[in-house]
Amino acid sequence: MITEKLYEKNAYLSRFEAKVLSCEKSEKSYRIMLDKTAFFPEGGGQPSDKGVLSGAIVSDVQIENGEIFHYTDKPLNIGETVSGELDFARRFNFMQNHTAEHIVSGIVFKKYGFDNIGFHLNESEVTFDFNGFFTAEQLKETELEANRRVWQNLKVTAFYPERKELENISYRSKSGIKGDIRLVEIENTDMCACCAPHVKNTGEIGIIKFLNTEKQHGGTRIFMKCGAFALDDYHNKTSDIKAICNALSAKTENAKEAVSAIKIRLENEKAAAKELRNELIEYKIKLFDKSKSAMLLAGADMKQLQMAADGLHKAYGGVKIAICENDDGCLFVMCGEAGETEEQFKKLKLSFTVKGGGRDKIRQGSITAPIESIKKYFGV
Ligand SMILES: [Zn+2]
């Protein structure tokens, strides 16, 4: 590799000067090689850094055939010295979350023997996968233990050991790593082969929070947010819960109870509304205009439509239809003597897109069409 990796020696370097070695136009941007760089290229599950190079916006940095390329919106002159500046707030968030991942993986490996088999980090989500399953208690313990390591403010160091020295060090590693091994050591916690920038002391991580887990590929995926990501998440959740509690006129500490109460109330209201609607159907059947064949019932379910169509047919004879508007058109139930009902259903299918079916005296389903044209068809 031609480019000197400044980010390996100093993860906190956010401004630097470098010489432009090459600049080519690529599809939508310019592809630039420097003699040295503080921009971390995408790798090991971590996105590349972003920032500027003498006014040119760096949107991506990649290692291609062993060389580092910066993708910019403007060309730079070959041979010129340019000044680079990273979006360091973004990079530092990545450093916090990446170092936290080492802590958790180290603890899990030592305590449960599970390997970290996948890691993904971006601006909104950190996930990592283990080849084993945890109980809820084990997850809680792991999270607490990881945070203890944060509170102890342990040293994080990176180094390239000699080949001989490496033989005597036990470390976690992905299979198939080529070239010199860079080890990242977290005091009394973990030793892992890794190319990315990390924080210098674990205290800088602030907090390690597991948000969720999923079982997959014969193991567990953990969703986590640490440091600034976790604070952001906490802020969003706090303001969400405040908004929910304002809407429910409840104190934030009673949010769960307030939601349970409203769920129960809603179920009761639903049951009461159903009863009232059933009564309403009976009245509507009594007051039905005999010259019509259809009845419109707002908010009714299939059972209520059946009740209405059947009641109308029994009271007045002929094929009777009950409909209820939905998002795409309406639900319907048709009830009459077998032959007539079949005939009416065939006619309906010639006029609209109809899903559903039935036999003997009943046809039911849904019609996809503007409600106004459905109403016109049925004369309601
Ligand atoms: Zn790492």
Tab-separated table of N, CA, C and O in Angstrom, residues 14 59 87 90 118 140 171 194 264:
chain	number	residue	atom	x	y	z
A	14	SER	N	-8.128	14.647	13.263
A	14	SER	CA	-9.268	14.999	12.417
A	14	SER	C	-8.859	15.945	11.284
A	14	SER	O	-9.599	16.130	10.331
A	59	SER	N	-17.242	11.773	0.109
A	59	SER	CA	-18.481	11.072	0.474
A	59	SER	C	-18.242	9.592	0.739
A	59	SER	O	-19.074	8.929	1.350
A	87	ASP	N	-15.372	14.531	9.278
A	87	ASP	CA	-16.555	14.755	10.111
A	87	ASP	C	-16.271	13.940	11.374
A	87	ASP	O	-16.613	12.758	11.458
A	90	ARG	N	-19.059	12.277	13.717
A	90	ARG	CA	-19.564	11.008	13.163
A	90	ARG	C	-18.559	9.895	13.424
A	90	ARG	O	-18.921	8.805	13.875
A	118	GLY	N	-20.538	-11.707	13.058
A	118	GLY	CA	-20.977	-10.656	12.142
A	118	GLY	C	-21.117	-9.342	12.887
A	118	GLY	O	-21.522	-9.332	14.046
A	140	LYS	N	-28.771	-9.541	30.225
A	140	LYS	CA	-28.760	-8.460	31.209
A	140	LYS	C	-27.405	-8.406	31.920
A	140	LYS	O	-26.822	-7.333	32.095
A	171	TYR	N	-5.977	-14.423	20.643
A	171	TYR	CA	-6.834	-13.281	20.273
A	171	TYR	C	-8.007	-13.763	19.440
A	171	TYR	O	-7.952	-14.807	18.809
A	194	CYS	N	-8.152	-6.256	14.481
A	194	CYS	CA	-9.088	-5.263	13.941
A	194	CYS	C	-8.329	-4.121	13.273
A	194	CYS	O	-7.266	-3.724	13.720
A	264	ILE	N	-58.160	-1.457	27.493
A	264	ILE	CA	-59.356	-2.088	28.071
A	264	ILE	C	-60.598	-1.265	27.710
A	264	ILE	O	-61.626	-1.798	27.300
